Short mmCIF file of C-alpha atoms in Angstrom, two decimals:
data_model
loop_
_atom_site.label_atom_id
_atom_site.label_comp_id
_atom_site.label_asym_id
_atom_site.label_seq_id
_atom_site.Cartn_x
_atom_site.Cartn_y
_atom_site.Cartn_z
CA UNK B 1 -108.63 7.91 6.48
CA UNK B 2 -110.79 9.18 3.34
CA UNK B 3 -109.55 12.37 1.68
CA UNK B 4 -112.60 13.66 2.38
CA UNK B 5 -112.89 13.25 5.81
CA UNK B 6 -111.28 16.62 6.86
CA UNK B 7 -114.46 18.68 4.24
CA UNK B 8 -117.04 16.30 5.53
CA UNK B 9 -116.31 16.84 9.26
CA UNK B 10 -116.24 21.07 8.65
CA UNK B 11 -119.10 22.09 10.87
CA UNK B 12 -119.56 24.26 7.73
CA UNK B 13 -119.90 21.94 4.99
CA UNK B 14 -123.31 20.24 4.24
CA UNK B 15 -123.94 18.15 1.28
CA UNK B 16 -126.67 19.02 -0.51
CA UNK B 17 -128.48 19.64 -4.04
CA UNK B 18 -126.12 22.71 -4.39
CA UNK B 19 -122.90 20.87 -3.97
CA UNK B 20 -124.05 18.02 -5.77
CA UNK B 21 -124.93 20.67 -8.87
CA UNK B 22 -121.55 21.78 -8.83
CA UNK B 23 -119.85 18.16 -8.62
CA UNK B 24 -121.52 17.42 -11.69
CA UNK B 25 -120.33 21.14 -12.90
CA UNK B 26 -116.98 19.85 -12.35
CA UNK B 27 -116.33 16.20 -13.25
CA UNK B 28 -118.29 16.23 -16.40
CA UNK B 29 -120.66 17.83 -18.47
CA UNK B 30 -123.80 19.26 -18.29
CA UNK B 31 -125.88 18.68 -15.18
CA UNK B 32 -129.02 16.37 -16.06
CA UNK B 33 -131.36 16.92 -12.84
CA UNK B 34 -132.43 13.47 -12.01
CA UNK B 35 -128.39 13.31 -12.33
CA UNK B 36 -128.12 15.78 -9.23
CA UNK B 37 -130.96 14.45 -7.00
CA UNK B 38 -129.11 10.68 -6.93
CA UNK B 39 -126.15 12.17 -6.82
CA UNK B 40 -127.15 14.52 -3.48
CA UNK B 41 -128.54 11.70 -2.32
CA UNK B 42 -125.68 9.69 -1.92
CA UNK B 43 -122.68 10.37 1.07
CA UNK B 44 -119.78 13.37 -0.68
CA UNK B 45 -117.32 10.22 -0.95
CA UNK B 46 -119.57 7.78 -2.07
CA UNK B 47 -120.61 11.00 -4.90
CA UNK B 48 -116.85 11.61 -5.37
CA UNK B 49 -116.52 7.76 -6.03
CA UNK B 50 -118.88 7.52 -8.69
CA UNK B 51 -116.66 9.70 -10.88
CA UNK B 52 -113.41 8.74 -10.30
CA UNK B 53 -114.09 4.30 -10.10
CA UNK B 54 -114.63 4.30 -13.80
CA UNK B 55 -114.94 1.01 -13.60
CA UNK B 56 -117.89 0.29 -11.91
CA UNK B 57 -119.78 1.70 -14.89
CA UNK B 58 -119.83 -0.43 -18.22
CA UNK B 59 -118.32 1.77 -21.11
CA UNK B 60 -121.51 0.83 -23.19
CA UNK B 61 -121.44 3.57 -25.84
CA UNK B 62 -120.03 1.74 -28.85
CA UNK B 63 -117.16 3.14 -30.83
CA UNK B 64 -116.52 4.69 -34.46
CA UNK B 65 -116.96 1.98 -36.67
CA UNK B 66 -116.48 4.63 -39.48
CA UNK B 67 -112.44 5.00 -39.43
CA UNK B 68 -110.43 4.28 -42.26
CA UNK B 69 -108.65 1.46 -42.50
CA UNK B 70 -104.97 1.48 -42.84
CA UNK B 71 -102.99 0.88 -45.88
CA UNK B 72 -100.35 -0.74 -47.39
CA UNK B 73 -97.80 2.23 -47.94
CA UNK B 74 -95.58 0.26 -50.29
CA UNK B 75 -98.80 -1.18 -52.47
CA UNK B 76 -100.19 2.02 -52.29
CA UNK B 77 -97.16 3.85 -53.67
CA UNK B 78 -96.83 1.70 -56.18
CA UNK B 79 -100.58 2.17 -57.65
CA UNK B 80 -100.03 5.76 -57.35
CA UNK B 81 -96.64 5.62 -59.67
CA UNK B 82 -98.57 4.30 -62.21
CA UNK B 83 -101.48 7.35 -62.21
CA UNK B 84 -100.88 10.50 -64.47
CA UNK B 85 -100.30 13.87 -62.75
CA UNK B 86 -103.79 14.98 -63.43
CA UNK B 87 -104.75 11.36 -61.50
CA UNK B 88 -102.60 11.78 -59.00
CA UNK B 89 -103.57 15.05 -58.21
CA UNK B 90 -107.42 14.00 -58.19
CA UNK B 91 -107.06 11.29 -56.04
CA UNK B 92 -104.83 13.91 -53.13
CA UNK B 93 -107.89 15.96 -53.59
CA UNK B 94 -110.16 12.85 -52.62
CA UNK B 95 -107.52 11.37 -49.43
CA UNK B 96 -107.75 15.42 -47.96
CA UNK B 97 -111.78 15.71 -48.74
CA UNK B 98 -112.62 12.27 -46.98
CA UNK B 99 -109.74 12.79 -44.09
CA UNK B 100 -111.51 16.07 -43.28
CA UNK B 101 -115.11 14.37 -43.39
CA UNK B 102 -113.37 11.49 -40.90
CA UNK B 103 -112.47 14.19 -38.74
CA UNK B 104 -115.47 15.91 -38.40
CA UNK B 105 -117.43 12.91 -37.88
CA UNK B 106 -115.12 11.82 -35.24
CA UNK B 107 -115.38 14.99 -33.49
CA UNK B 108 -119.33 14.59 -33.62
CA UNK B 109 -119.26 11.21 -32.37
CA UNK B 110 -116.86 12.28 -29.21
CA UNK B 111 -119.17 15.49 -28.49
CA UNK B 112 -122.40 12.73 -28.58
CA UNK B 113 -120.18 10.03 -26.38
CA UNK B 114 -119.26 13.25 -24.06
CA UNK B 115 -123.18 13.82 -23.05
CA UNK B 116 -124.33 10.43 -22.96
CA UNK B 117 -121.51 9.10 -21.45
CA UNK B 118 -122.21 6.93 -17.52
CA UNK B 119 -117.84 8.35 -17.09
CA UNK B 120 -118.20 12.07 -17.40
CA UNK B 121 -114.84 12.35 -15.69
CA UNK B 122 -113.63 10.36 -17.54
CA UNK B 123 -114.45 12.25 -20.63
CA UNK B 124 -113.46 15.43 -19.22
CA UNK B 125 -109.99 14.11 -18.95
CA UNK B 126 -109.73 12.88 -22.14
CA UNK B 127 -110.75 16.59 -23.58
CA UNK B 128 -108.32 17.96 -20.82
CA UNK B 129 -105.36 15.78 -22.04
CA UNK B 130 -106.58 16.01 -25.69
CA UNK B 131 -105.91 19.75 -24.92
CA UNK B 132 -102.47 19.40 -23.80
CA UNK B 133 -101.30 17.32 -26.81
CA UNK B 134 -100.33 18.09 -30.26
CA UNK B 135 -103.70 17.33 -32.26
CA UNK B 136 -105.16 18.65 -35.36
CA UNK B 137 -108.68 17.92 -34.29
#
């Protein structure tokens, strides 16, 4: 038996354009119109399946290529023991300035990867659980 079998035989329900709109409403975001008219198209479970099989759909947006790359903590300590105060200081300044650039440029690149995304769902449960978490961006 398919979960939806008990909406799909309600004399009331009819899958259409309308419910299709609000699928899209739901599982991801924004609602592209040639997005709705394939998706109304198709049976509800069939619709429903082309959200939640992320699978099926190659993750083809690429990712940030941009992130810093990790350091050595110990070699990097030891280049900073050697700076001045006045050096040290400057380069803090620099590590917070280009940290806050990373983080705004990752936050750019997931709002582009959330609209062009072919896994709207599964973007919309990343932001959910990225909600729930302990984040600073």
């Amino acid at each position: 038996m398919h979960p939806l079998d008990s909406v799909a035989t309600d004399p009331g329900f009819q899958w259409n354009i309308r419910m299709a709109r609000h699928l899209l409403n739901r599982a991801g975001f924004g609602v592209p119109p040639s997005a709705i008219a394939k998706l109304a198209a198709m049976k509800p479970e069939d619709a429903v399946a082309a959200f939640v099989d992320f699978e099926r759909f190659p993750d083809t947006l690429p990712g940030p290529t941009w992130l810093a790359s990790t350091t050595n903590n110990r070699e990097f300590r030891r280049l900073v023991s050697q700076l001045s105060e006045e050096e040290r200081r400057r380069l803090r300044q620099e590590q917070q300035r280009e940290a806050r650039e990373a983080i705004s440029r990752l936050q750019i690149w997931w709002l582009d990867r959330m609209c062009h995304t072919q896994r709207p769902l599964e973007e919309k449960l990343a932001l959910f659980w990225h909600g729930h978490f302990a984040t600073s961006a």
